[in-house]
Amino acid sequence: MKKLKNRIKQSEILTLEKIQREFSRHRSFYFAEVVYDSNEKFYDLYIKFKQNEISQNQIEKVNNLNKNMGDYISEIDHYLLSTLTKAEQKKEAQIKNTKLNIEVVEIQNENKEYDLILICGKQYEYFGLFKKDIGIRAEIRDGKIKSIERKSNTVKANNYKKNALQQSI
């Protein structure tokens, strides 16, 4: 299988050299797609920087994220199941058995509130062919989830895919 440009495996240990070589560089961030399961599912990884450099601290946060991802997913899954609406409660078994999809990870640079943002969610069959999404935005600081909230539009909440495309043009 041919390796896609800017796609790395979650198990890879990142270094500054690897990021500079394998990630796309944009005005204020580095970007790559990170494959996180055997079905080739991936999330978008953004590493924000100031003054044209990312810090060793940010690289460590990415590597720690990869080590702790299972714990974060467990905690987010528990939160998601505890906040189901009445309509969602009728589909609880289906939602519980659906794997959490990681969509976006943003590594901050010198943010006092959080080190990284994890955007993820689940999709379930709502009615017939119609599907419904449950989106979650988690803020992580010092290796612990500091806040979790449901979002109706997780891409809009972070607005990165649109900005990345505009900056690339």
Tab-separated table of C-alpha atoms in Angstrom:
chain	number	residue	atom	x	y	z
A	1	MET	CA	0.000	0.000	0.000
A	2	LYS	CA	1.336	3.412	-0.958
A	3	LYS	CA	1.910	5.773	1.958
A	4	LEU	CA	-0.185	8.904	1.688
A	5	LYS	CA	1.526	12.252	2.160
A	6	ASN	CA	0.989	13.784	5.595
A	7	ARG	CA	-0.494	10.585	7.064
A	8	ILE	CA	1.247	9.042	10.054
A	9	LYS	CA	0.408	6.251	12.507
A	10	GLN	CA	-0.643	7.119	16.039
A	11	SER	CA	1.971	4.720	17.421
A	12	GLU	CA	4.825	6.727	15.874
A	13	ILE	CA	6.966	8.767	18.244
A	14	LEU	CA	7.212	12.310	16.903
A	15	THR	CA	10.297	14.499	16.832
A	16	LEU	CA	10.734	18.038	15.545
A	17	GLU	CA	12.548	16.696	12.485
A	18	LYS	CA	9.775	14.198	11.714
A	19	ILE	CA	7.111	16.920	12.037
A	20	GLN	CA	9.021	19.292	9.781
A	21	ARG	CA	9.592	16.528	7.218
A	22	GLU	CA	6.197	14.778	7.180
A	23	PHE	CA	3.607	17.383	8.178
A	24	SER	CA	2.161	20.140	6.000
A	25	ARG	CA	3.176	23.573	7.190
A	26	HIS	CA	0.658	26.409	7.117
A	27	ARG	CA	0.851	29.983	8.376
A	28	SER	CA	0.323	29.204	12.058
A	29	PHE	CA	0.249	25.413	12.348
A	30	TYR	CA	1.561	22.067	11.183
A	31	PHE	CA	-0.980	19.540	9.896
A	32	ALA	CA	-1.076	15.765	9.419
A	33	GLU	CA	-3.617	12.966	9.347
A	34	VAL	CA	-3.040	10.412	12.099
A	35	VAL	CA	-4.214	6.822	11.540
A	36	TYR	CA	-5.530	5.519	14.853
A	37	ASP	CA	-7.074	2.110	14.181
A	38	SER	CA	-6.717	-0.993	12.028
A	39	ASN	CA	-9.522	0.171	9.694
A	40	GLU	CA	-7.361	3.141	8.624
A	41	LYS	CA	-9.581	5.666	10.439
A	42	PHE	CA	-7.726	8.899	10.975
A	43	TYR	CA	-8.022	12.250	12.697
A	44	ASP	CA	-6.680	15.645	11.707
A	45	LEU	CA	-3.787	16.780	13.907
A	46	TYR	CA	-2.999	20.495	14.123
A	47	ILE	CA	0.041	21.735	16.018
A	48	LYS	CA	-0.218	25.493	16.427
A	49	PHE	CA	2.938	27.560	16.656
A	50	LYS	CA	4.098	31.096	17.253
A	51	GLN	CA	7.193	32.744	15.830
A	52	ASN	CA	7.516	29.972	13.211
A	53	GLU	CA	8.432	27.220	15.703
A	54	ILE	CA	6.782	24.528	17.739
A	55	SER	CA	8.169	23.746	21.170
A	56	GLN	CA	9.534	20.499	22.569
A	57	ASN	CA	6.719	20.754	25.109
A	58	GLN	CA	4.149	20.532	22.286
A	59	ILE	CA	5.889	17.495	20.799
A	60	GLU	CA	5.780	15.798	24.218
A	61	LYS	CA	2.053	16.580	24.456
A	62	VAL	CA	1.417	14.829	21.122
A	63	ASN	CA	3.427	11.795	22.207
A	64	ASN	CA	1.653	11.718	25.607
A	65	LEU	CA	-1.713	12.002	23.856
A	66	ASN	CA	-0.902	8.880	21.896
A	67	LYS	CA	-0.029	7.000	25.105
A	68	ASN	CA	-3.146	8.181	26.986
A	69	MET	CA	-5.709	8.106	24.167
A	70	GLY	CA	-7.424	4.985	25.541
A	71	ASP	CA	-8.018	6.662	28.910
A	72	TYR	CA	-9.386	9.798	27.262
A	73	ILE	CA	-11.730	7.767	25.061
A	74	SER	CA	-13.031	5.858	28.102
A	75	GLU	CA	-13.736	9.060	30.014
A	76	ILE	CA	-15.377	10.739	27.013
A	77	ASP	CA	-17.486	7.643	26.308
A	78	HIS	CA	-18.686	7.625	29.926
A	79	TYR	CA	-19.585	11.322	29.705
A	80	LEU	CA	-21.392	10.859	26.395
A	81	LEU	CA	-23.525	8.003	27.749
A	82	SER	CA	-24.386	10.011	30.885
A	83	THR	CA	-25.713	12.935	28.804
A	84	LEU	CA	-28.008	11.134	26.355
A	85	THR	CA	-31.231	12.939	25.463
A	86	LYS	CA	-34.554	11.130	25.839
A	87	ALA	CA	-34.552	10.279	22.134
A	88	GLU	CA	-30.960	9.026	22.356
A	89	GLN	CA	-31.777	6.915	25.429
A	90	LYS	CA	-34.074	4.839	23.217
A	91	LYS	CA	-31.000	4.022	21.096
A	92	GLU	CA	-28.632	3.632	24.080
A	93	ALA	CA	-27.573	0.057	23.251
A	94	GLN	CA	-26.709	1.044	19.681
A	95	ILE	CA	-24.843	4.173	20.827
A	96	LYS	CA	-22.968	2.221	23.503
A	97	ASN	CA	-21.822	-0.344	20.927
A	98	THR	CA	-20.694	2.311	18.428
A	99	LYS	CA	-17.003	3.152	18.531
A	100	LEU	CA	-16.030	6.753	19.287
A	101	ASN	CA	-14.594	8.478	16.194
A	102	ILE	CA	-11.743	10.894	16.751
A	103	GLU	CA	-12.000	13.770	14.294
A	104	VAL	CA	-9.623	16.584	15.260
A	105	VAL	CA	-6.786	17.089	17.730
A	106	GLU	CA	-5.351	20.563	18.176
A	107	ILE	CA	-2.145	21.028	20.159
A	108	GLN	CA	-1.974	24.516	21.616
A	109	ASN	CA	1.030	26.751	22.119
A	110	GLU	CA	1.165	28.436	25.531
A	111	ASN	CA	-2.564	28.348	26.273
A	112	LYS	CA	-3.233	28.836	29.997
A	113	GLU	CA	-6.558	26.980	29.956
A	114	TYR	CA	-5.671	23.794	28.069
A	115	ASP	CA	-2.858	22.038	26.203
A	116	LEU	CA	-4.945	20.342	23.579
A	117	ILE	CA	-8.441	20.000	22.207
A	118	LEU	CA	-9.882	16.632	21.249
A	119	ILE	CA	-12.929	16.641	18.959
A	120	CYS	CA	-14.718	13.323	18.605
A	121	GLY	CA	-18.157	11.788	18.393
A	122	LYS	CA	-20.434	8.922	17.587
A	123	GLN	CA	-22.920	8.400	14.794
A	124	TYR	CA	-25.993	6.202	15.109
A	125	GLU	CA	-29.015	5.262	13.021
A	126	TYR	CA	-31.761	7.675	13.931
A	127	PHE	CA	-34.621	6.652	11.685
A	128	GLY	CA	-34.412	4.367	8.680
A	129	LEU	CA	-31.522	5.589	6.559
A	130	PHE	CA	-31.092	8.781	8.576
A	131	LYS	CA	-28.117	9.035	10.886
A	132	LYS	CA	-27.504	11.341	13.804
A	133	ASP	CA	-24.201	12.617	15.161
A	134	ILE	CA	-23.251	13.222	18.766
A	135	GLY	CA	-20.239	15.547	18.873
A	136	ILE	CA	-17.911	16.038	21.825
A	137	ARG	CA	-15.234	18.668	22.472
A	138	ALA	CA	-12.773	17.854	25.268
A	139	GLU	CA	-10.094	20.189	26.597
A	140	ILE	CA	-7.053	18.508	28.139
A	141	ARG	CA	-4.468	20.107	30.449
A	142	ASP	CA	-1.481	18.360	32.057
A	143	GLY	CA	-2.673	14.965	30.840
A	144	LYS	CA	-6.173	15.241	32.343
A	145	ILE	CA	-9.491	16.173	30.773
A	146	LYS	CA	-10.451	19.578	32.185
A	147	SER	CA	-13.737	20.051	30.347
A	148	ILE	CA	-16.036	18.049	28.110
A	149	GLU	CA	-19.053	19.385	26.287
A	150	ARG	CA	-21.425	18.231	23.597
A	151	LYS	CA	-21.359	20.196	20.361
A	152	SER	CA	-23.948	20.107	17.621
A	153	ASN	CA	-21.304	20.998	15.019
A	154	THR	CA	-17.793	20.022	16.100
A	155	VAL	CA	-16.100	21.189	12.896
A	156	LYS	CA	-17.662	24.624	13.269
A	157	ALA	CA	-16.597	24.673	16.928
A	158	ASN	CA	-12.945	24.504	15.904
A	159	ASN	CA	-13.288	25.725	12.315
A	160	TYR	CA	-9.945	24.262	11.219
A	161	LYS	CA	-10.712	22.385	8.022
A	162	LYS	CA	-12.119	25.527	6.440
A	163	ASN	CA	-9.212	27.691	7.628
A	164	ALA	CA	-6.619	25.147	6.498
A	165	LEU	CA	-8.096	25.053	3.017
A	166	GLN	CA	-8.255	28.835	2.779
A	167	GLN	CA	-4.635	29.214	3.905
A	168	SER	CA	-3.455	26.599	1.414
A	169	ILE	CA	-5.004	28.399	-1.573
